[in-house]
mmCIF file of C-alpha atoms and ligand atoms in Angstrom:
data_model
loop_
_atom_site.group_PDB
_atom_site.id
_atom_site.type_symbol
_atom_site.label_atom_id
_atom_site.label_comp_id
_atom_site.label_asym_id
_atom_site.label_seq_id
_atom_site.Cartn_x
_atom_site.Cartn_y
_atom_site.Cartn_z
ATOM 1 C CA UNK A 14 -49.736 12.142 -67.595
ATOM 2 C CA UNK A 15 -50.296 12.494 -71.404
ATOM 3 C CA UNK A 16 -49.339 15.611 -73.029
ATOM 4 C CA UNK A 17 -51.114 15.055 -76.555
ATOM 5 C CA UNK A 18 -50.176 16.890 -79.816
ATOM 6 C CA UNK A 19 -52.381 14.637 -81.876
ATOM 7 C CA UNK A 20 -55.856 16.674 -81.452
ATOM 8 C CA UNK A 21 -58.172 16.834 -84.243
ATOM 9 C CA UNK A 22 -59.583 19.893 -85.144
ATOM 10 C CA UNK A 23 -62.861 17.379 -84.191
ATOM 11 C CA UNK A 24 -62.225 17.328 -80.917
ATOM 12 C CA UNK A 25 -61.193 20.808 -80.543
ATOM 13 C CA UNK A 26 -64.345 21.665 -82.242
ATOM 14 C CA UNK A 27 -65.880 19.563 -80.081
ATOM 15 C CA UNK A 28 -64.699 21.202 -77.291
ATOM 16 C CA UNK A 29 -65.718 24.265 -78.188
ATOM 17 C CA UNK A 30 -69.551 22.939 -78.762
ATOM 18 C CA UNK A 31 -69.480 21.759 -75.095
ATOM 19 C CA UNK A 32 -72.197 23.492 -72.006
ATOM 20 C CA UNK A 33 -70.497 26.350 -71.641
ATOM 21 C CA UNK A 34 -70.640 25.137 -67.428
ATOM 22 C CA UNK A 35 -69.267 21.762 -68.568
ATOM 23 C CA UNK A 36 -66.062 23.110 -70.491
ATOM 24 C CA UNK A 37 -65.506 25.514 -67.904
ATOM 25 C CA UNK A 38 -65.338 22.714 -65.479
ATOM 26 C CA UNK A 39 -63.326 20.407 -67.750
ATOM 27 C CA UNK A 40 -60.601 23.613 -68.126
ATOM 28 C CA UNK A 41 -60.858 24.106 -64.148
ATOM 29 C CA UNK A 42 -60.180 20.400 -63.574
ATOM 30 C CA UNK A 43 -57.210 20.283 -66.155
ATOM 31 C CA UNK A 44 -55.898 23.805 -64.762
ATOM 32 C CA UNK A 45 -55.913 22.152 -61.100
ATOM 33 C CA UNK A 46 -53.778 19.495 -61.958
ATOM 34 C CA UNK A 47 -50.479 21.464 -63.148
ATOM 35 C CA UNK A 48 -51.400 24.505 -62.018
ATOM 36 C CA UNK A 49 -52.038 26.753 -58.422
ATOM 37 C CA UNK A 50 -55.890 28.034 -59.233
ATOM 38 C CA UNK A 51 -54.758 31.289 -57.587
ATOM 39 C CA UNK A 52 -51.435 32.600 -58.808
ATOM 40 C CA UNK A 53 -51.335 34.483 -61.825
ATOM 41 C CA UNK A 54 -48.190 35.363 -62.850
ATOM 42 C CA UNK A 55 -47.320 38.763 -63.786
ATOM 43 C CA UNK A 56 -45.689 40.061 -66.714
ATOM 44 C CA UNK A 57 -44.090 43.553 -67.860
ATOM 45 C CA UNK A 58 -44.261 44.932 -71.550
ATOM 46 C CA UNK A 59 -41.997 47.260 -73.188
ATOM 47 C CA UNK A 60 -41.992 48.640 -76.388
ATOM 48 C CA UNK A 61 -38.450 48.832 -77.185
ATOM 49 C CA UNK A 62 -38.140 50.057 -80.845
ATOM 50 C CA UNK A 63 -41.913 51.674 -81.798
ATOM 51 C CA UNK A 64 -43.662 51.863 -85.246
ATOM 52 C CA UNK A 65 -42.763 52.473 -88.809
ATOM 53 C CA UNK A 66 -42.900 48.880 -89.241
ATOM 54 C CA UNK A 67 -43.176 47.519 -92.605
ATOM 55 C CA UNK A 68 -45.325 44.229 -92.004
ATOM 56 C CA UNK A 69 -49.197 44.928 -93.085
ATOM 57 C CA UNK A 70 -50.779 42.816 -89.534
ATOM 58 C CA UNK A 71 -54.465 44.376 -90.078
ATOM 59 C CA UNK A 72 -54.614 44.838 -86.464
ATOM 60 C CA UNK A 73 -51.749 46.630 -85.827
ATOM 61 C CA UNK A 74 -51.464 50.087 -84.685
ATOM 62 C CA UNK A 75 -47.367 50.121 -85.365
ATOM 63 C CA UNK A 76 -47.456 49.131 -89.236
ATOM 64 C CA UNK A 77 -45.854 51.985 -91.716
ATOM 65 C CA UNK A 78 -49.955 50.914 -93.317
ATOM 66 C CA UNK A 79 -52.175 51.675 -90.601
ATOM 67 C CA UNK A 80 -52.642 55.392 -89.827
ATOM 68 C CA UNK A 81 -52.981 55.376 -86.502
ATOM 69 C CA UNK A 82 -50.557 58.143 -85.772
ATOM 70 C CA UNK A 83 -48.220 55.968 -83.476
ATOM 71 C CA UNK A 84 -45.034 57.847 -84.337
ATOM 72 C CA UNK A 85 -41.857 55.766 -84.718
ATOM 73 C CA UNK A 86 -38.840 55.153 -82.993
ATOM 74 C CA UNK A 87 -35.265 54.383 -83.078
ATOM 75 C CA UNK A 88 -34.276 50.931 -80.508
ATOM 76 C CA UNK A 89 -34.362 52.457 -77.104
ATOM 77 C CA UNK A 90 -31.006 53.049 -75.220
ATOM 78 C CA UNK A 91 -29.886 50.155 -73.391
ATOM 79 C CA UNK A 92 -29.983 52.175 -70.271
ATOM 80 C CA UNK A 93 -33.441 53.076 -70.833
ATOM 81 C CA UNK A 94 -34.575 49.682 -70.697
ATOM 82 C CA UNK A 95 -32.794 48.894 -67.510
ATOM 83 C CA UNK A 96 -34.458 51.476 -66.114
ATOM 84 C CA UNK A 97 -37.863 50.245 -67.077
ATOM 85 C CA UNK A 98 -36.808 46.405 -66.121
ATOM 86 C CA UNK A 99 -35.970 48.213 -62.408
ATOM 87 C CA UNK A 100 -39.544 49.717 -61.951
ATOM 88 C CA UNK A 101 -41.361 46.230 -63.671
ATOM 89 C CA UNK A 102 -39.091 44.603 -60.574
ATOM 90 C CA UNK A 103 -39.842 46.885 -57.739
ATOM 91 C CA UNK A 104 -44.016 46.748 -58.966
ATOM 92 C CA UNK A 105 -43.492 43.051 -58.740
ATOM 93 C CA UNK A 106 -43.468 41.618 -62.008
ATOM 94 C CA UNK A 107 -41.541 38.028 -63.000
ATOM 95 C CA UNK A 108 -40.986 38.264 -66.332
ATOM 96 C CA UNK A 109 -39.854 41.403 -68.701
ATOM 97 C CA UNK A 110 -41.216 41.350 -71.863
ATOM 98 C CA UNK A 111 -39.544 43.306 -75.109
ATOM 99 C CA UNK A 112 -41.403 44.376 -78.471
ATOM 100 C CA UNK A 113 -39.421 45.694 -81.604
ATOM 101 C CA UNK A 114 -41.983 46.497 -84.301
ATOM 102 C CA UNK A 115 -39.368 44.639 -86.720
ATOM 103 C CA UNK A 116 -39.859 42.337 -89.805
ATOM 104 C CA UNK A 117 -36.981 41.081 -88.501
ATOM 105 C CA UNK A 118 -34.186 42.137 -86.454
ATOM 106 C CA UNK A 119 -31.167 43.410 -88.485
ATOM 107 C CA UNK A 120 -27.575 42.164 -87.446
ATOM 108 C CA UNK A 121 -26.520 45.176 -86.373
ATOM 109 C CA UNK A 122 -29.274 45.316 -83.895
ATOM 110 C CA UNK A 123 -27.847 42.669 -82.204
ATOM 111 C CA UNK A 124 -24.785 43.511 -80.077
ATOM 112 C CA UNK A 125 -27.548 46.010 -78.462
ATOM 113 C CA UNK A 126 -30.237 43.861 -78.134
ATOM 114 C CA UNK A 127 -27.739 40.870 -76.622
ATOM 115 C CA UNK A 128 -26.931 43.369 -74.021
ATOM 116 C CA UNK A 129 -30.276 44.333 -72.991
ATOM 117 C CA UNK A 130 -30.968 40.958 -72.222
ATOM 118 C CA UNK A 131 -27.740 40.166 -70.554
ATOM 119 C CA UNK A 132 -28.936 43.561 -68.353
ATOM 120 C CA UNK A 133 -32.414 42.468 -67.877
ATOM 121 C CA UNK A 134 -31.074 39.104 -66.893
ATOM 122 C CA UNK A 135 -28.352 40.111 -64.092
ATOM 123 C CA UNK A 136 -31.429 42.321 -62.322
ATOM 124 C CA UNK A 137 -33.110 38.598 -61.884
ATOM 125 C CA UNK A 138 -36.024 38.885 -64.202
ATOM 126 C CA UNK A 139 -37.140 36.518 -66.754
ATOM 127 C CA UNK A 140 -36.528 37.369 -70.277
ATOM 128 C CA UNK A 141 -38.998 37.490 -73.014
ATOM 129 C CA UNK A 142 -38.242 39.421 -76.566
ATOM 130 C CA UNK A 143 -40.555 39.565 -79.933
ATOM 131 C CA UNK A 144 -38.554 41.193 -82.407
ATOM 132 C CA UNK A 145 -40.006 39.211 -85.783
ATOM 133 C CA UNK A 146 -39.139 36.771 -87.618
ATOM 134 C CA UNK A 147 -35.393 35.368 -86.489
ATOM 135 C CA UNK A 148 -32.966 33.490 -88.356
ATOM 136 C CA UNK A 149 -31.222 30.215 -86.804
ATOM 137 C CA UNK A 150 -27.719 32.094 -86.303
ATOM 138 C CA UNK A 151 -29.611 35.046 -84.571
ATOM 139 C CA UNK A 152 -32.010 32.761 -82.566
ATOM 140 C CA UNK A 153 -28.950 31.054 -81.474
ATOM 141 C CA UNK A 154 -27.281 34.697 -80.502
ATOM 142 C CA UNK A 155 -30.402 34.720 -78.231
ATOM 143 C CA UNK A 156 -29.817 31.699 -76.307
ATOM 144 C CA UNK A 157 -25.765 32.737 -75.950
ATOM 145 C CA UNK A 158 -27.029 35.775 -74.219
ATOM 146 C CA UNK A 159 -29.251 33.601 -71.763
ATOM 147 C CA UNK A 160 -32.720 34.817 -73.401
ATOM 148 C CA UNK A 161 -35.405 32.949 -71.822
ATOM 149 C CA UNK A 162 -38.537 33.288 -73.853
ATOM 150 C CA UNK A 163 -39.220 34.612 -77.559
ATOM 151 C CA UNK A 164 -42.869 35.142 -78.475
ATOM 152 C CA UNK A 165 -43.827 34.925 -81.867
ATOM 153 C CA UNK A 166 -47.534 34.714 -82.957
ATOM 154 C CA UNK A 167 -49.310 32.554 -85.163
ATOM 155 C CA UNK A 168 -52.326 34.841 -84.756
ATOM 156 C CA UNK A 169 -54.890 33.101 -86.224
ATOM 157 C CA UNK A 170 -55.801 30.017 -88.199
ATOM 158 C CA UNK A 171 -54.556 29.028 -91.462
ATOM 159 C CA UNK A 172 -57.305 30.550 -92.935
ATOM 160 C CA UNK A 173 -57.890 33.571 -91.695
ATOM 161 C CA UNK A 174 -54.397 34.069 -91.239
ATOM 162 C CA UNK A 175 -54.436 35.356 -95.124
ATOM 163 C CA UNK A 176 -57.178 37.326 -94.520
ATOM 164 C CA UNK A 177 -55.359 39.372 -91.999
ATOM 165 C CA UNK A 178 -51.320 40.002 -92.871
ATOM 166 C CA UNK A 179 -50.279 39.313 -96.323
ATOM 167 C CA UNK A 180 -46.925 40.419 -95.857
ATOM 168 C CA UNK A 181 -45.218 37.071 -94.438
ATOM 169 C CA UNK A 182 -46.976 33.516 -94.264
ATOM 170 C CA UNK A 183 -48.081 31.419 -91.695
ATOM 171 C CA UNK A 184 -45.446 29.326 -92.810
ATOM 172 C CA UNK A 185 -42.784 31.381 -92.462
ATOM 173 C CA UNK A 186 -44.052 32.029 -88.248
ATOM 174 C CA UNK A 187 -43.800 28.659 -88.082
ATOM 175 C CA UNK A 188 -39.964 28.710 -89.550
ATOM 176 C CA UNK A 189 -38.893 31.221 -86.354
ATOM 177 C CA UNK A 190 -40.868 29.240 -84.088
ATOM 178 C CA UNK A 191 -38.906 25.700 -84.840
ATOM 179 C CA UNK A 192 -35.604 28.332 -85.081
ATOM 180 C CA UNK A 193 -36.560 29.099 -81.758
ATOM 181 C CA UNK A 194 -37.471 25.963 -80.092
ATOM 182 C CA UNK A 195 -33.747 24.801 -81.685
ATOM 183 C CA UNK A 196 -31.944 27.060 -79.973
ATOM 184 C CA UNK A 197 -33.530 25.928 -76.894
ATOM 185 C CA UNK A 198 -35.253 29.373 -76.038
ATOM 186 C CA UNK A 199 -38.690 28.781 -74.509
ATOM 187 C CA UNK A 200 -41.398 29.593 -77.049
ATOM 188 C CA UNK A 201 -43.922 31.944 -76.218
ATOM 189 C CA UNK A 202 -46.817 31.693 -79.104
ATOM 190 C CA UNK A 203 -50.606 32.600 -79.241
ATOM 191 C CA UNK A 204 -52.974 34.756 -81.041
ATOM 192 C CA UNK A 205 -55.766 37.243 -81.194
ATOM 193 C CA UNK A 206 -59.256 36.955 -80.912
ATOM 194 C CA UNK A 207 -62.139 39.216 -82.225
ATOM 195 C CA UNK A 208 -60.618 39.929 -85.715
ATOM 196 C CA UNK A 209 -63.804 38.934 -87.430
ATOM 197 C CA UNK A 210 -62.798 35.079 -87.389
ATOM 198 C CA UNK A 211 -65.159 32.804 -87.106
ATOM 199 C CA UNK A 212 -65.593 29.512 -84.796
ATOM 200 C CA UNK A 213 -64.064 27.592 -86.899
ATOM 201 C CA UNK A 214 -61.086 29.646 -87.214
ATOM 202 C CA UNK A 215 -60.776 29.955 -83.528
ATOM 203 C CA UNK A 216 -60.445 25.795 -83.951
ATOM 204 C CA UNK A 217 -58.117 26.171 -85.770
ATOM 205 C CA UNK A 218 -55.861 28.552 -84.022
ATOM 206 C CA UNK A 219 -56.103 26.640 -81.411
ATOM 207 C CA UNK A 220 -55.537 23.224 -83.481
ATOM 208 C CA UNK A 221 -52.617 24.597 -84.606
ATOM 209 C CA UNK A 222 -50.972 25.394 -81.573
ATOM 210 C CA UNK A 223 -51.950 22.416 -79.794
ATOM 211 C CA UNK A 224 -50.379 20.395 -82.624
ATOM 212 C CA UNK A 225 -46.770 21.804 -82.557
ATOM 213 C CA UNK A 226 -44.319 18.852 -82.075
ATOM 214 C CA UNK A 227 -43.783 20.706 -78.691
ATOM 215 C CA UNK A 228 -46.314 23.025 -77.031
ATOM 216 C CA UNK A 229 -45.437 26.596 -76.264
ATOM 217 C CA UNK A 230 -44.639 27.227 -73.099
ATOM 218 C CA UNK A 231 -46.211 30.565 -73.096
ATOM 219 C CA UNK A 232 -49.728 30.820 -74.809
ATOM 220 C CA UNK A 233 -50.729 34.334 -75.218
ATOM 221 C CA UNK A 234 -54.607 34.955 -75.999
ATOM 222 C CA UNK A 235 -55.116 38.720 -77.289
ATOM 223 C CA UNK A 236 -58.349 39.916 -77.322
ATOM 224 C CA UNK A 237 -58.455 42.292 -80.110
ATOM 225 C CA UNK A 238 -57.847 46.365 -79.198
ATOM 226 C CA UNK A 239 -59.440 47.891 -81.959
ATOM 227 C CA UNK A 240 -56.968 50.679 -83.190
ATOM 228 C CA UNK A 241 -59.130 53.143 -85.347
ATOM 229 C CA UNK A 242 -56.674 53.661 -88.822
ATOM 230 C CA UNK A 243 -56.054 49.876 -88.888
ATOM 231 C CA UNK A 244 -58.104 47.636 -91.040
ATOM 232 C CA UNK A 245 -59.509 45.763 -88.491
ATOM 233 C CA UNK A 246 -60.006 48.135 -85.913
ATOM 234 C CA UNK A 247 -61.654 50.277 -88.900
ATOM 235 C CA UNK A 248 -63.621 47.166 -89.483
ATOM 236 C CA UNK A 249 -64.820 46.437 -85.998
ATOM 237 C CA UNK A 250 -65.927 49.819 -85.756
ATOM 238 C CA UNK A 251 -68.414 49.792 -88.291
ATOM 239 C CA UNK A 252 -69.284 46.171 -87.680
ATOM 240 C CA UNK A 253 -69.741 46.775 -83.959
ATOM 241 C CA UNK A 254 -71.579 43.176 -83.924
ATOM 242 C CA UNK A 255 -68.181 41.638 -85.518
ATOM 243 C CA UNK A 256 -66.943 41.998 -81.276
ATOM 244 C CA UNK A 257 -65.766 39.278 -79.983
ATOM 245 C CA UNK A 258 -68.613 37.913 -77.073
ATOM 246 C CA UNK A 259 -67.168 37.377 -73.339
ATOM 247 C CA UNK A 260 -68.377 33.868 -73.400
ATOM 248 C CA UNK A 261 -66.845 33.171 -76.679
ATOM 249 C CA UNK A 262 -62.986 34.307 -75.527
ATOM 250 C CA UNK A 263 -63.227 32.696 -72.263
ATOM 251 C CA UNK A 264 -64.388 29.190 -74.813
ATOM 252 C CA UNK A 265 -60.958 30.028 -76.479
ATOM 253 C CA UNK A 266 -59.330 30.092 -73.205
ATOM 254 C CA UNK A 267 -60.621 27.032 -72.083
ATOM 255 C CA UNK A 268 -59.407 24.974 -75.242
ATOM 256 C CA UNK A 269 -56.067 26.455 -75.046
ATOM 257 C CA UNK A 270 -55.931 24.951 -71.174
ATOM 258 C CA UNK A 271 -57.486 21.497 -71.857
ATOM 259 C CA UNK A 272 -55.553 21.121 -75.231
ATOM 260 C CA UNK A 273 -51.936 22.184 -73.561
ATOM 261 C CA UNK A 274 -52.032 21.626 -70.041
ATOM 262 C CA UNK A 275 -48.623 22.651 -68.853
ATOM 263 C CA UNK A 276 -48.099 25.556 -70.899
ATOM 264 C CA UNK A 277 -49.216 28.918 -68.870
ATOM 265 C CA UNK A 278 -51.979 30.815 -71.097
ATOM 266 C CA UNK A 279 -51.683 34.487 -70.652
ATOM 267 C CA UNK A 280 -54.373 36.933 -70.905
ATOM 268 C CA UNK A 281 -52.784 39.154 -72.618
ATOM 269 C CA UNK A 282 -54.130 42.383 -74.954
ATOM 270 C CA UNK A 283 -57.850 43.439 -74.217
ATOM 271 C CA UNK A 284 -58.538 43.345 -70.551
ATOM 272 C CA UNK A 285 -58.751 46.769 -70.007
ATOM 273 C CA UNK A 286 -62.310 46.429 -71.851
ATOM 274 C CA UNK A 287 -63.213 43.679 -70.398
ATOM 275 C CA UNK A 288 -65.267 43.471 -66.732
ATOM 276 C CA UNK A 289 -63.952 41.732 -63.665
ATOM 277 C CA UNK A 290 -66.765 38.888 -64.084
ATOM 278 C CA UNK A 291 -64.930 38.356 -67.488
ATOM 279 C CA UNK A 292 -61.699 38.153 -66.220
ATOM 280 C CA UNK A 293 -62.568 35.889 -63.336
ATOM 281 C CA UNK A 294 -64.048 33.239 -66.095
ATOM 282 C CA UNK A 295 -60.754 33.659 -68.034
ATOM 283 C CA UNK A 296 -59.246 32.539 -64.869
ATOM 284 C CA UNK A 297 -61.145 30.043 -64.376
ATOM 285 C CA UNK A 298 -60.883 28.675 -67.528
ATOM 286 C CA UNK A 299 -56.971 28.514 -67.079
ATOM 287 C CA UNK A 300 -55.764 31.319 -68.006
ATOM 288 C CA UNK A 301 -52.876 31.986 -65.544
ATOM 289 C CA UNK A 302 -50.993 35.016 -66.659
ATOM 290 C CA UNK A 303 -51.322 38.515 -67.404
ATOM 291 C CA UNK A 304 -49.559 41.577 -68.277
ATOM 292 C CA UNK A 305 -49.319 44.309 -65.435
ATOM 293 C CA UNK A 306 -48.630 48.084 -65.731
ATOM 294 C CA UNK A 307 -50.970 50.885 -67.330
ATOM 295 C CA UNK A 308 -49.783 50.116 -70.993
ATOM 296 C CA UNK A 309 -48.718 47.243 -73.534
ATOM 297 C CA UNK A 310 -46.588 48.233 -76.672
ATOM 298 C CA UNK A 311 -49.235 51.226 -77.680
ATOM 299 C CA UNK A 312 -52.427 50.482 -76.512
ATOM 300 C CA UNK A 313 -53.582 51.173 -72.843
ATOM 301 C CA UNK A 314 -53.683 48.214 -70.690
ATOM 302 C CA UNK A 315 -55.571 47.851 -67.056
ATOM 303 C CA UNK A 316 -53.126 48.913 -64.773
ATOM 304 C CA UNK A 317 -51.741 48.276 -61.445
ATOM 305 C CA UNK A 318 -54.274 50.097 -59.535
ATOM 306 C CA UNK A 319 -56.723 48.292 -60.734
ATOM 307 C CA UNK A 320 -55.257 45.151 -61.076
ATOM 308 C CA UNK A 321 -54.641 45.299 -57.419
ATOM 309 C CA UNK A 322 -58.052 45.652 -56.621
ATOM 310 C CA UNK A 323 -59.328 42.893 -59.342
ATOM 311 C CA UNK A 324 -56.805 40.135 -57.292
ATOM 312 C CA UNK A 325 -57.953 41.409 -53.938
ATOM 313 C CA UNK A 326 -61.418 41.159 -55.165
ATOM 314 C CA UNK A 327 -61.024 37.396 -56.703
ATOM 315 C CA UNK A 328 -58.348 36.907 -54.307
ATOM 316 C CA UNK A 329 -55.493 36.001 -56.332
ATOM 317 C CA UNK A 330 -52.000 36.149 -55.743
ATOM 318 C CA UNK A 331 -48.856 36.738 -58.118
ATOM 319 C CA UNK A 332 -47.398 33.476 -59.518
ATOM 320 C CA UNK A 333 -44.187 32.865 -57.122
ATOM 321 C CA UNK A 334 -43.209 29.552 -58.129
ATOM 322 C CA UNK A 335 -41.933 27.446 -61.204
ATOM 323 C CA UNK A 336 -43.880 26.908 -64.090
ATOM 324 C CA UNK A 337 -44.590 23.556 -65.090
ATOM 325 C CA UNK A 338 -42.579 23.221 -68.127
ATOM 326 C CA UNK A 339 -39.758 24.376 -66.630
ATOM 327 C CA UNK A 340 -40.255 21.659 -63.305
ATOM 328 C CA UNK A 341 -40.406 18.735 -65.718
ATOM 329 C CA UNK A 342 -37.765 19.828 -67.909
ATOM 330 C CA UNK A 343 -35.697 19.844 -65.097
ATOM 331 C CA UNK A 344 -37.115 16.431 -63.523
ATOM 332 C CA UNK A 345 -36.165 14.728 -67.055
ATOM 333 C CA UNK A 346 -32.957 15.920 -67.054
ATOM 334 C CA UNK A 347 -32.304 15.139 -63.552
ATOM 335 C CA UNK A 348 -33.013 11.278 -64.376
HETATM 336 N N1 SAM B 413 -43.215 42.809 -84.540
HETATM 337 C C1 SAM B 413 -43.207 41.654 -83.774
HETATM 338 C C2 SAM B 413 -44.073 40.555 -84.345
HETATM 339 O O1 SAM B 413 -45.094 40.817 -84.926
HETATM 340 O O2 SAM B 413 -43.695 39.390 -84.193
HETATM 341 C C3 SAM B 413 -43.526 41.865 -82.334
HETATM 342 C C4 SAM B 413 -44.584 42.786 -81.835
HETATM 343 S S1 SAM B 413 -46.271 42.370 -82.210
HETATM 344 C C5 SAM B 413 -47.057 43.857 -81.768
HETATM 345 C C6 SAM B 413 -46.757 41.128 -81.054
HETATM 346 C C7 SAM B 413 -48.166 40.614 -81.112
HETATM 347 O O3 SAM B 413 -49.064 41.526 -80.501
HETATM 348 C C8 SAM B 413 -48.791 40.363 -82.466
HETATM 349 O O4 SAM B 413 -48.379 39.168 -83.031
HETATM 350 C C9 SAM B 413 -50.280 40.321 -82.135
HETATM 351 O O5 SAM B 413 -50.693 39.005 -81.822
HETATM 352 C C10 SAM B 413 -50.375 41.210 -80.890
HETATM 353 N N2 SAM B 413 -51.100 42.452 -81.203
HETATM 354 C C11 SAM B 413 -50.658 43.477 -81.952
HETATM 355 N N3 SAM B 413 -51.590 44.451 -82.073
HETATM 356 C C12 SAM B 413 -52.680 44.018 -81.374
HETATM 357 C C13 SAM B 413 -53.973 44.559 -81.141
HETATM 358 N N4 SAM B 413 -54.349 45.726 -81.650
HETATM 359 N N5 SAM B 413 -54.835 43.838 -80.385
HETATM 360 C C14 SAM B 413 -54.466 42.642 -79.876
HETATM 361 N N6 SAM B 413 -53.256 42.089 -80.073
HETATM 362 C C15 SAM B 413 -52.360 42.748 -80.813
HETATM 363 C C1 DTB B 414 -48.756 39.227 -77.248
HETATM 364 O O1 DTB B 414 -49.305 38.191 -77.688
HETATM 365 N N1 DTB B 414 -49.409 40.295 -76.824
HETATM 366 C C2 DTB B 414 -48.495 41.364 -76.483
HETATM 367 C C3 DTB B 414 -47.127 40.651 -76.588
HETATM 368 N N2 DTB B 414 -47.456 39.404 -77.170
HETATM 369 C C4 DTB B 414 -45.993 41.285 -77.246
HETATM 370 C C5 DTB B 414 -48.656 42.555 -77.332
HETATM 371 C C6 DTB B 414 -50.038 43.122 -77.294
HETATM 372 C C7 DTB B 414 -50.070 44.339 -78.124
HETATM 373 C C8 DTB B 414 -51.337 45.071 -78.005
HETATM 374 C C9 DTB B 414 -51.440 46.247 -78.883
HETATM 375 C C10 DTB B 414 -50.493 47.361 -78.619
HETATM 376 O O2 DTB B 414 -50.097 47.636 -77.461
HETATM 377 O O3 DTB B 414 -50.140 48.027 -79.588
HETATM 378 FE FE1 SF4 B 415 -45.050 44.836 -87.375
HETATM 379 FE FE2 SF4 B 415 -45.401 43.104 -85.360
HETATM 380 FE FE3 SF4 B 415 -47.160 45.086 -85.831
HETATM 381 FE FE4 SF4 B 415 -47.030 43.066 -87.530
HETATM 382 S S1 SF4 B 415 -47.616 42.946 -85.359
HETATM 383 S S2 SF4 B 415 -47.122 45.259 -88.084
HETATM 384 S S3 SF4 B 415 -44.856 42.618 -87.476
HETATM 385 S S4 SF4 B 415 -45.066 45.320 -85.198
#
């Protein structure tokens, strides 16, 4: 098995210019070999320190220059959390996932932040965190504490990446990511779709990714939730033919799965506008991971109700093994 981080932004393009039945199939095929076609795993969110964030993300509902009236908070309680991580347990969920709306995460933060993953940990849940940007000392704090994944986004391509933060580069994303992959923290890294980007941009999100020295191990795809006060939700909502097109996403999906086949690509923000049949394509396109529970940091999300019925209906199952990363990692280091 080749795992290739030499694509072209050709053959992505390429790709994405297949049948739409043909790519699907190609994404099925690749998604069969590394993965079970009917686990998803589930996920938990938690925003742990809301708002009055200083970064300018156009999308974002928690920056100090959207008005979107999401009030901000100081970092929860440790407590608090634990609680939260309980419930995300008891409803099932694998991994618990924790948002600071940070630039970056101050030292002082974390002592506090080191023992809510230590917590989170010793309940037997994976670990996830996306605080910002993080420095190679406090990336390296992370590991100590046994943190298992840190998601960072790239968001977009090159390109349109200017187009929609101007506060920190791509480059500088890219710094945190190698800071995390150093530390040996699992990287967790994907993007948005339906900002207004083009085809070509979607390329080269997906180029970009898929051209990492290592892949991410986690591969979020965000469909856009229009916030109205941000830019782009303001945007979408007077462009309403700017929205992103079901086909189109699921396309995305697909080249995420046939360009990294081991890494799990998780359906993240958006589903809760988007229609079973949608879904199911996304699934079948590789996507094998989503986040449960009836919200994500502000914006609603699907909930378990009717997440429920959506696996019963496509007859699904939560994700109870290894990932595939993680089984080869430990094969190689076995021999
Ligand atoms: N502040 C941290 C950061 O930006 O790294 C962590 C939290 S941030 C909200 C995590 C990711 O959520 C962003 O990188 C973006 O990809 C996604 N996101 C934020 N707002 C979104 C929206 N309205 N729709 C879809 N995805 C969104
Ligand atoms: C990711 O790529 N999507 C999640 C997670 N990483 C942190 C966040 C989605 C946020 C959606 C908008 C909101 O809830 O404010
Ligand atoms: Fe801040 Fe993260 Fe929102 Fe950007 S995406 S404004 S960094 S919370």
């Amino acid at each position: 098995m080749t795992i290739r981080t030499d694509w072209t932004r050709e053959e992505i393009a390429a790709l994405f210019d297949l049948p739409f039945t043909e790519l699907l199939f190609r994404a099925a095929s690749v998604h069969r070999e590394h993965h079970r076609p009917d686990e998803i795993q589930l996920c938990t969110l938690l925003s742990i320190k809301t708002g009055g964030c200083p970064e300018d993300c156009g999308y974002c509902s928690q920056s100090v220059h959207a008005d979107s009236g999401v009030e901000a908070t100081k970092l929860m309680d440790v407590r608090a959390v634990l609680q939260s991580a309980a419930q995300a347990k008891d409803n099932g969920s694998q991994r618990f996932c924790m948002g600071a709306a940070w630039r970056n995460p101050k030292d002082r933060d974390m002592p506090a932040i080191v023992e809510i993953v230590k917590g989170v940990r010793a309940m037997g849940l994976e670990t996830c965190m996306t605080l910002g940007m993080l420095s190679p000392k406090q990336a390296d704090l992370l590991a100590e504490a046994g943190l298992d994944y840190y998601n960072h986004n790239i968001d977009s391509s090159p390109e349109y990446y200017e187009r929609a933060i101007t506060t920190r580069t791509m480059a500088d994303r890219l710094e945190t990511l190698q800071n995390v992959r150093t530390s040996g923290i699992n990287v967790c890294s994907g993007g948005i779709v339906g900002m207004g980007e083009t085809r070509e941009d979607r390329v080269g999100f997906i180029h970009t990714l898929a051209t990492l020295p290592q892949h991410p191990e986690s591969v979020p795809v965000n469909a856009l939730v229009p916030v109205k006060g941000t830019v782009l939700g303001d945007m979408l909502a007077d462009t309403p033919l700017a929205k992103i097109d079901d086909i189109e996403f699921v396309r995305t999906v697909a080249a995420a799965r046939i360009t990294m086949p081991l890494s799990m690509v998780r359906l993240s923000a958006g589903r809760e506008s988007m229609s079973d049949a949608a879904q199911a394509l996304c699934f079948m396109a590789g996507a094998n991971s989503i986040f449960t529970g009836d919200k994500l940091l502000t914006a609603p999300n699907a909930g378990d109700d009717s997440d429920a019925a959506l696996f019963a209906r496509l007859g699904l199952a939560p994700m109870s093994g290894e990932e595939p990363m993680q089984a080869q990692r430990e094969l190689t280091s076995a021999g």
